[in-house]
PDB file of C-alpha atoms in Angstrom:
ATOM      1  CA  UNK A 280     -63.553-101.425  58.841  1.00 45.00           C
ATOM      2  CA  UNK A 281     -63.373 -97.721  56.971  1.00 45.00           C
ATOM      3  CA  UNK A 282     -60.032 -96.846  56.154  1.00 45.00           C
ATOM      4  CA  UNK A 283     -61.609 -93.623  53.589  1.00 45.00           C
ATOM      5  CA  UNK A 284     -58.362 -91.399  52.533  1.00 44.00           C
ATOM      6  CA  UNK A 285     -58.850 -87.764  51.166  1.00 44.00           C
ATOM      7  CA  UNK A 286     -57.329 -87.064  48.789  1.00 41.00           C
ATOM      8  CA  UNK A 287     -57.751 -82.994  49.424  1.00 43.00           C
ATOM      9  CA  UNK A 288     -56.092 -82.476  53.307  1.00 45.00           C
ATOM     10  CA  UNK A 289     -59.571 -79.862  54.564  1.00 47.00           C
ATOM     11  CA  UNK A 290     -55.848 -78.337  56.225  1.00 52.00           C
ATOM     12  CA  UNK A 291     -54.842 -76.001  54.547  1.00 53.00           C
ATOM     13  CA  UNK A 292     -50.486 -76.704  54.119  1.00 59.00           C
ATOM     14  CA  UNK A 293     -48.112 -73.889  54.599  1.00 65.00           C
ATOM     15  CA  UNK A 294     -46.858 -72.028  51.296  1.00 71.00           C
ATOM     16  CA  UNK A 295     -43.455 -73.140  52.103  1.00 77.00           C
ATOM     17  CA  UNK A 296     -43.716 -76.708  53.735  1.00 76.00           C
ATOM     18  CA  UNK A 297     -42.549 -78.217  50.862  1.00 82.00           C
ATOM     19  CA  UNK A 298     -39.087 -76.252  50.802  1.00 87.00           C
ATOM     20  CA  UNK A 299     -39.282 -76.669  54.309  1.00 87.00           C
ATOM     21  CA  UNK A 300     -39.464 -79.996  54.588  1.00 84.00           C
ATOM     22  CA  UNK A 301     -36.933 -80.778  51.731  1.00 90.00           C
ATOM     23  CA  UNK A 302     -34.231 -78.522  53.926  1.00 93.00           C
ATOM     24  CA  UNK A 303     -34.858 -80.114  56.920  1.00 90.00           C
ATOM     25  CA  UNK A 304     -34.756 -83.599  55.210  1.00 92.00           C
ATOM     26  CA  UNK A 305     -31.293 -82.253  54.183  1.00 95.00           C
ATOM     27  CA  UNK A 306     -29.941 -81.534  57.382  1.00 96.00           C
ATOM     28  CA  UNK A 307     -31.074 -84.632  59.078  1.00 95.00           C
ATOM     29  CA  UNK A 308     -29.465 -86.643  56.106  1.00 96.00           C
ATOM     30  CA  UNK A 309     -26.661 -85.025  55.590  1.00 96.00           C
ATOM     31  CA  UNK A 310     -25.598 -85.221  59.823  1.00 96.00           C
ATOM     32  CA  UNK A 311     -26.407 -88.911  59.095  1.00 95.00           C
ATOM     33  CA  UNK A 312     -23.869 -89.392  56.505  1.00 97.00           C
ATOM     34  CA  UNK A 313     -21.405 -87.187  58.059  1.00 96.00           C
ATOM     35  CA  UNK A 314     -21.033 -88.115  61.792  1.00 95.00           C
ATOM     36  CA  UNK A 315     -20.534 -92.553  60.294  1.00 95.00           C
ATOM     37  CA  UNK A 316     -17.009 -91.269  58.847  1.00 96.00           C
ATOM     38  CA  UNK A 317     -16.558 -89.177  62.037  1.00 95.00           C
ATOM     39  CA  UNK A 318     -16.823 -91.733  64.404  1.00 95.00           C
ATOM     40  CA  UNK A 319     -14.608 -94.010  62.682  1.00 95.00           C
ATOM     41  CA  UNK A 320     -12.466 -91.386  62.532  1.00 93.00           C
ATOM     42  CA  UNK A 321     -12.661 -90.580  66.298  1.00 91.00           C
ATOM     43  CA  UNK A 322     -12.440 -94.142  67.314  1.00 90.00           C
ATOM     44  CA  UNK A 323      -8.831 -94.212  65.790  1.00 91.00           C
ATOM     45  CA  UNK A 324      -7.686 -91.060  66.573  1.00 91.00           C
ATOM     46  CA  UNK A 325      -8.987 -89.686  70.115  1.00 87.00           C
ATOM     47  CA  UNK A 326      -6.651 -90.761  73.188  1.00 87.00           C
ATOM     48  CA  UNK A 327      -7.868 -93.211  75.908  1.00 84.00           C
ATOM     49  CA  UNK A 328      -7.338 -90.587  78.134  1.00 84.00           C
ATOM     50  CA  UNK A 329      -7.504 -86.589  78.210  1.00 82.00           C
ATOM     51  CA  UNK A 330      -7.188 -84.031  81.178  1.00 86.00           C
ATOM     52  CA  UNK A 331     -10.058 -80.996  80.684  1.00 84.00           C
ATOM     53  CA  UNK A 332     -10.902 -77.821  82.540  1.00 89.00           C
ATOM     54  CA  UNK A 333     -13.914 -76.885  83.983  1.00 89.00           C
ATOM     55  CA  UNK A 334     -15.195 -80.265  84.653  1.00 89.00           C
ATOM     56  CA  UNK A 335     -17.567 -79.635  87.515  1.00 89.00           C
ATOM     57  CA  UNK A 336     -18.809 -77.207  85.351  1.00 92.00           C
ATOM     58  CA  UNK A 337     -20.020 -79.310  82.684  1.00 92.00           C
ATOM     59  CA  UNK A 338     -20.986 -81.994  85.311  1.00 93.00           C
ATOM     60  CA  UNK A 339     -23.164 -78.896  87.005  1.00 94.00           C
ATOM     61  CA  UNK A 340     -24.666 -78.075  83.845  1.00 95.00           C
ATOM     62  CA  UNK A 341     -25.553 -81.379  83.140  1.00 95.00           C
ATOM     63  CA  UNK A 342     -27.163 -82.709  86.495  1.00 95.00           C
ATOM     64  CA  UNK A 343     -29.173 -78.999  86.200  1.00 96.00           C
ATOM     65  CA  UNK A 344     -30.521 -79.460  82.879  1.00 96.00           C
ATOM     66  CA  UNK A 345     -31.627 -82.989  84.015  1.00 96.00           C
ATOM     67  CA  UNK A 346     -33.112 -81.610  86.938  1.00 96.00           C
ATOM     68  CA  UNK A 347     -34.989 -78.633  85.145  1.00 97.00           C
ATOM     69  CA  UNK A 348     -36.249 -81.533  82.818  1.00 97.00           C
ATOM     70  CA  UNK A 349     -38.023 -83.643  85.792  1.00 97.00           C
ATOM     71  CA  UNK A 350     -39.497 -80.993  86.911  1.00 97.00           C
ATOM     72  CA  UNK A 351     -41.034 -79.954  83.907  1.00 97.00           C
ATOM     73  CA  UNK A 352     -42.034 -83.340  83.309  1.00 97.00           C
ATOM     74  CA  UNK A 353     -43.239 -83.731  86.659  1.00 97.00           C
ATOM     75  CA  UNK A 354     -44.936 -80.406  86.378  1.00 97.00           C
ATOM     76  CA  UNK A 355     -46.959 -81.564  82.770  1.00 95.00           C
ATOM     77  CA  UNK A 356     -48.018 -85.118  84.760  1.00 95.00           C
ATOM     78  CA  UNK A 357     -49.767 -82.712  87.565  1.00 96.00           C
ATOM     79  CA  UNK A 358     -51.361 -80.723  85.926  1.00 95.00           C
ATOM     80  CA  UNK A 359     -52.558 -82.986  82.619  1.00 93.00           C
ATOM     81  CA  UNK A 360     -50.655 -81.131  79.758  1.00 93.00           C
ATOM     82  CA  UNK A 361     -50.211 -82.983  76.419  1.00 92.00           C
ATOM     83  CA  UNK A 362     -46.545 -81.191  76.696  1.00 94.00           C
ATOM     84  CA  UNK A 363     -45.733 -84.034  78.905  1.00 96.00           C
ATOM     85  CA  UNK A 364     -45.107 -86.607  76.476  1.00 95.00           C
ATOM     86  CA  UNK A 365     -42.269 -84.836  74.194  1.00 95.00           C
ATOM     87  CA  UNK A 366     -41.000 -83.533  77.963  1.00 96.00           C
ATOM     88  CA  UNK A 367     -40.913 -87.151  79.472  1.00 97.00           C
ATOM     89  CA  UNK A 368     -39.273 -88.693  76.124  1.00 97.00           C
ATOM     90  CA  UNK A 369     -36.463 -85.135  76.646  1.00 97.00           C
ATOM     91  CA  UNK A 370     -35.814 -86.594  80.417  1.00 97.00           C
ATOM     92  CA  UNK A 371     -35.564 -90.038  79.719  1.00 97.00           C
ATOM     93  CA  UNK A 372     -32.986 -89.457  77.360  1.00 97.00           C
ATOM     94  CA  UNK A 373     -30.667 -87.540  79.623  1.00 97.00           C
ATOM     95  CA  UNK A 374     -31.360 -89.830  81.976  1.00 97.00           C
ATOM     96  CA  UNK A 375     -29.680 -92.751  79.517  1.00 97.00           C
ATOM     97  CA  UNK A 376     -27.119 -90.408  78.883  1.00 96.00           C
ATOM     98  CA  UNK A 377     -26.137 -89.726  82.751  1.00 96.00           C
ATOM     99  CA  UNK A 378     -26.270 -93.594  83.115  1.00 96.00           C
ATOM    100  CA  UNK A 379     -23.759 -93.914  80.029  1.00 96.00           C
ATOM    101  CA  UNK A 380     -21.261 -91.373  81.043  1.00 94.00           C
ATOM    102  CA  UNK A 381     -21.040 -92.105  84.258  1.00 93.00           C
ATOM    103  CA  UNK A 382     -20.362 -96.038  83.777  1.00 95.00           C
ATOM    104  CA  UNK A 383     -17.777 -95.375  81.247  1.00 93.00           C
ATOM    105  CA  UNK A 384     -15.918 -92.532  82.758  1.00 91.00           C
ATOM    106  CA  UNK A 385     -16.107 -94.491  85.633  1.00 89.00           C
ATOM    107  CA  UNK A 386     -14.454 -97.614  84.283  1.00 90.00           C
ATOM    108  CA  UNK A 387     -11.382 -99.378  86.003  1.00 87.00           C
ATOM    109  CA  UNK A 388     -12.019 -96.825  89.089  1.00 88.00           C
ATOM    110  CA  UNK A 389     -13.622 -97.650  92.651  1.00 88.00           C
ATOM    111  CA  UNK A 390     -16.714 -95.357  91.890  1.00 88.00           C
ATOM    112  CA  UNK A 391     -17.546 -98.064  88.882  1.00 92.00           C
ATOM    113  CA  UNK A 392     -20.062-100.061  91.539  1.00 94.00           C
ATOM    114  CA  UNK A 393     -21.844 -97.193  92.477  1.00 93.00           C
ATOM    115  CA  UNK A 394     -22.163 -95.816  89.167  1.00 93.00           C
ATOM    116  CA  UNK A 395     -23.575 -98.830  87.818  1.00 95.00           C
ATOM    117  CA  UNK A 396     -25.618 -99.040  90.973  1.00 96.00           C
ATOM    118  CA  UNK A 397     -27.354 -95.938  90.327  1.00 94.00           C
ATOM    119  CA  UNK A 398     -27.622 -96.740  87.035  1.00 95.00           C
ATOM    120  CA  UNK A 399     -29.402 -99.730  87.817  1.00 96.00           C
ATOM    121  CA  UNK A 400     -31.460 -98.566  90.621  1.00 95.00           C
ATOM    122  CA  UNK A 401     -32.287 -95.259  89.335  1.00 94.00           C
ATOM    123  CA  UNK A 402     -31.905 -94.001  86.213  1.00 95.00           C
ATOM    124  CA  UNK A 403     -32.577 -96.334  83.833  1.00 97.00           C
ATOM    125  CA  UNK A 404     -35.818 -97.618  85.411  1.00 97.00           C
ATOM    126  CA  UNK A 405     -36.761 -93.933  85.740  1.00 97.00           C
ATOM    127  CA  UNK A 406     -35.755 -93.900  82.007  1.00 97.00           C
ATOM    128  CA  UNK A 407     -37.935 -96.774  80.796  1.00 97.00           C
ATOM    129  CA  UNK A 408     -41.237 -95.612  82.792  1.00 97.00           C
ATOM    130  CA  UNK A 409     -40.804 -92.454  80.910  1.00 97.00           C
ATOM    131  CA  UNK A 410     -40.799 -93.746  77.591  1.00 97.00           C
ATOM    132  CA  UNK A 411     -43.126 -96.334  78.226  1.00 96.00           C
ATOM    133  CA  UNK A 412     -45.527 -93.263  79.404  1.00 96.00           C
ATOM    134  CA  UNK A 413     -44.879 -91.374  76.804  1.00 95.00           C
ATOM    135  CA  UNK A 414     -45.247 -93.761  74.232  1.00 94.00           C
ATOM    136  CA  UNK A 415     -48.667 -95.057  75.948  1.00 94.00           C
ATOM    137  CA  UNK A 416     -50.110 -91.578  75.982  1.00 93.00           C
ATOM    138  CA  UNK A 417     -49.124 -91.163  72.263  1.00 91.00           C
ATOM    139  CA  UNK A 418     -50.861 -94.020  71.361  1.00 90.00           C
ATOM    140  CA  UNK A 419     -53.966 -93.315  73.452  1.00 90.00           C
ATOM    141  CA  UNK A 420     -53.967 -89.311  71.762  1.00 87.00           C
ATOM    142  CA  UNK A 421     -53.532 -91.175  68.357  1.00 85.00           C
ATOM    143  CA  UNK A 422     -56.485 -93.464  69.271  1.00 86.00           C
ATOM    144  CA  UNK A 423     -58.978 -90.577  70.482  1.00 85.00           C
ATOM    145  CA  UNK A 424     -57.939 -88.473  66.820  1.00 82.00           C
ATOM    146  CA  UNK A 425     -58.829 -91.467  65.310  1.00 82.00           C
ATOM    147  CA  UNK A 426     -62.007 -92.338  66.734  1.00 83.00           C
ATOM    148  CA  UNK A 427     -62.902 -88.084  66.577  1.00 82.00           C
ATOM    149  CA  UNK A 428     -62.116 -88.177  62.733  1.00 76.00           C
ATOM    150  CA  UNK A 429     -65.215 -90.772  62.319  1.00 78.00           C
ATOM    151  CA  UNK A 430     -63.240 -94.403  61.873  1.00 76.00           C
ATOM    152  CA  UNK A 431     -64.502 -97.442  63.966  1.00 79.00           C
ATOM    153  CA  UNK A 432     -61.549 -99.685  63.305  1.00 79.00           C
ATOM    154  CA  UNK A 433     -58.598 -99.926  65.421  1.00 83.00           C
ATOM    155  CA  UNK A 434     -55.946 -96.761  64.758  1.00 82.00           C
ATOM    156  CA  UNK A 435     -52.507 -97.516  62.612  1.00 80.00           C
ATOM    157  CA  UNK A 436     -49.395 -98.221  64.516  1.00 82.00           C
ATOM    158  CA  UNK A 437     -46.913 -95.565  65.727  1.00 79.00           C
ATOM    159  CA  UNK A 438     -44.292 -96.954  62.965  1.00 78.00           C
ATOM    160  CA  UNK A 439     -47.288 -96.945  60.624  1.00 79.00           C
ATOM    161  CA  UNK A 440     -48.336 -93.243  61.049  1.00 75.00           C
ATOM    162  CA  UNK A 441     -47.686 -91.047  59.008  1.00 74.00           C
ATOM    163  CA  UNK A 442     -46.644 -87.561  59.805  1.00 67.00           C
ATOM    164  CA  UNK A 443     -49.239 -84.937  60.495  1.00 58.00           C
ATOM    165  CA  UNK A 444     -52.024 -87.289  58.517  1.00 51.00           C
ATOM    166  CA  UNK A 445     -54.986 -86.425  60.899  1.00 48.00           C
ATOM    167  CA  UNK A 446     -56.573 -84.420  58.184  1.00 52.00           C
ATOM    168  CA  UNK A 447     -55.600 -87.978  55.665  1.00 59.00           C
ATOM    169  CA  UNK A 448     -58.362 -90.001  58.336  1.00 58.00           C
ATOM    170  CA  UNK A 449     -61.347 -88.227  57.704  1.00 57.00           C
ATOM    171  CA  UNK A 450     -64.016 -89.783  56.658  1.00 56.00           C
ATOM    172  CA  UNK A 451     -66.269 -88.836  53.981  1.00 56.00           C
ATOM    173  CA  UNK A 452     -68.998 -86.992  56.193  1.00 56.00           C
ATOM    174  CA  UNK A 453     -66.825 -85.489  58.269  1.00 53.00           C
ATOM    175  CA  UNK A 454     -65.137 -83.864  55.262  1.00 51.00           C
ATOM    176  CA  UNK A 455     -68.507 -82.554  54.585  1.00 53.00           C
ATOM    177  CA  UNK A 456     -69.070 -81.490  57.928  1.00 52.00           C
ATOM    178  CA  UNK A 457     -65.461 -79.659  58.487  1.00 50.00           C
ATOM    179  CA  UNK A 458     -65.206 -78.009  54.611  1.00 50.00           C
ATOM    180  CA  UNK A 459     -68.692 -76.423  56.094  1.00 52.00           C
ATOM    181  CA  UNK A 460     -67.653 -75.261  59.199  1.00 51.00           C
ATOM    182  CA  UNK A 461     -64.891 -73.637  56.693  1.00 51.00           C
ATOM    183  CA  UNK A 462     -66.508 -71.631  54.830  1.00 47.00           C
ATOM    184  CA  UNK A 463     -69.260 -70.510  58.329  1.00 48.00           C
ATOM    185  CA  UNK A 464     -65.878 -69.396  59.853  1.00 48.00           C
ATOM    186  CA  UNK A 465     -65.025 -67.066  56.757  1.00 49.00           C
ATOM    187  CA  UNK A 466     -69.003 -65.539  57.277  1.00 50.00           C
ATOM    188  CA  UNK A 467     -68.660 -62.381  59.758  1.00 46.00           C
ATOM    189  CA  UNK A 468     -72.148 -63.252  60.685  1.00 48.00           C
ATOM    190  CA  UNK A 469     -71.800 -66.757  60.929  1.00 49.00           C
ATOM    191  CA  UNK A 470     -71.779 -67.652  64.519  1.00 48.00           C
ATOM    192  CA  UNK A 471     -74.908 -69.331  64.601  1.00 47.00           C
ATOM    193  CA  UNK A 472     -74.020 -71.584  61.924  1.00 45.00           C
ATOM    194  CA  UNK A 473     -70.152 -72.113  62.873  1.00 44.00           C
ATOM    195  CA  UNK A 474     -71.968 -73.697  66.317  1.00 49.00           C
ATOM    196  CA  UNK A 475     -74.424 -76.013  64.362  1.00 47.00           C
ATOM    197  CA  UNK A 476     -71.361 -77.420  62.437  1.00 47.00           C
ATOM    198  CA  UNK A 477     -69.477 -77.703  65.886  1.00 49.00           C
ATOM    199  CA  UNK A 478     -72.704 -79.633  66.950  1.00 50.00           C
ATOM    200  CA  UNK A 479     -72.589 -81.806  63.689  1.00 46.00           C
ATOM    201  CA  UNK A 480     -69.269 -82.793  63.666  1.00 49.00           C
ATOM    202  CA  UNK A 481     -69.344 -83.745  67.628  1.00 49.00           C
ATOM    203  CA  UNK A 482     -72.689 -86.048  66.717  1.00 46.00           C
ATOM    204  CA  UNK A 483     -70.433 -87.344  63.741  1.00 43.00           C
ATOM    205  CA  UNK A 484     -67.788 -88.344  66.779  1.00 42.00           C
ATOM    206  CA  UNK A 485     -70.541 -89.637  69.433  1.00 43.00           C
ATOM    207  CA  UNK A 486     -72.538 -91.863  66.241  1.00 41.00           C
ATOM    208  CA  UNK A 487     -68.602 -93.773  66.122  1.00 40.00           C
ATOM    209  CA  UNK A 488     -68.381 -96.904  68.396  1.00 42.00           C
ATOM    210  CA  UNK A 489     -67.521 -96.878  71.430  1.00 39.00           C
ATOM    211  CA  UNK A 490     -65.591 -99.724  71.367  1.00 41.00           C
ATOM    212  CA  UNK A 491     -63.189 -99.209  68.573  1.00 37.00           C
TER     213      UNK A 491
END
């Protein structure tokens, strides 16, 4: 099995990824850290019970959002779009979310059955196809790249991936074949050549076996 790593991404990266990347790691981080004292602080000080406005409302809102989600997930499954799978993970997650909310606001009342019911029944099935879909289409999109970039071993693990590594897989000749195709593009008269290296690097793909 070829595992070959470049060490030179043919990608060119972003002038500010870096800064990027360390302000977004920041954020993320820093919510982390910050919402562990906050819920030990809510858990002690919010009330067991609290009388709001404009609940429909925010019921409404809810039960529409989760609707305009399904439909865009249903609309990506129809028509084959790779949008589907951060779409389906989106829907799946509200759909947890409805189940939670209504089982707990629901507690020590007579709609508890029927919100667990639904619950049961509905959403949280609904919930687990999604991410099981989503994750399975991942995986198969991870396995294609992977088989594309010129490796005939099986492709890393989801929890193994790194992020954004397609241009890490390449293998040696299709470097070779991709750094070419580079410098064709930059050629205003290049056309001719920019389709041979198209051609090369899709022989590069169909000489990989089929039954990695």
């Amino acid at each position: 099995m070829t595992t070959g790593v470049s060490a030179n991404p043919v990608i060119p990266v972003h002038p500010h990824a870096a800064s990027m990347r360390r302000l977004f790691l920041t954020a993320v981080t820093g919510s982390f850290v910050f919402l562990i004292p906050w819920i030990a602080y809510l858990s002690v000080s919010l009330p067991s019970r609290h009388e709001v406005n404009q609940w429909d409302i925010a019921w409404v809102g809810f039960d529409f959002a989760l609707v305009a989600a399904i439909g865009v997930t249903a609309l990506c499954a129809w028509r084959r779009r790779q949008l589907f799978i951060p779409s389906a993970m989106i829907t799946a997650t509200l759909l947890v979310c409805d189940a939670w909310f209504d089982i707990v606001l629901d507690w020590n009342t007579p709609d508890l059955w029927s919100a667990l019911l639904t619950a049961a029944v509905g959403e949280l099935p609904l919930a687990a196809l999604l991410f099981f879909s989503a994750r399975r289409l991942l995986r198969l999109t991870i396995e294609h790249a992977w088989i594309l970039t010129g490796h005939t071993g099986p492709a890393p693990q989801l929890s193994r991936l790194e992020l954004l590594a397609s241009a890490r897989w390449l293998q040696p000749e299709t470097q070779t074949v991709l750094v070419t195709e580079q410098v064709l593009v930059s050629d205003m008269d290049g056309r001719t050549g920019i389709d041979a290296a198209h051609g090369a690097r899709n022989g590069v793909a169909q000489g990989v076996d089929p039954e990695a």
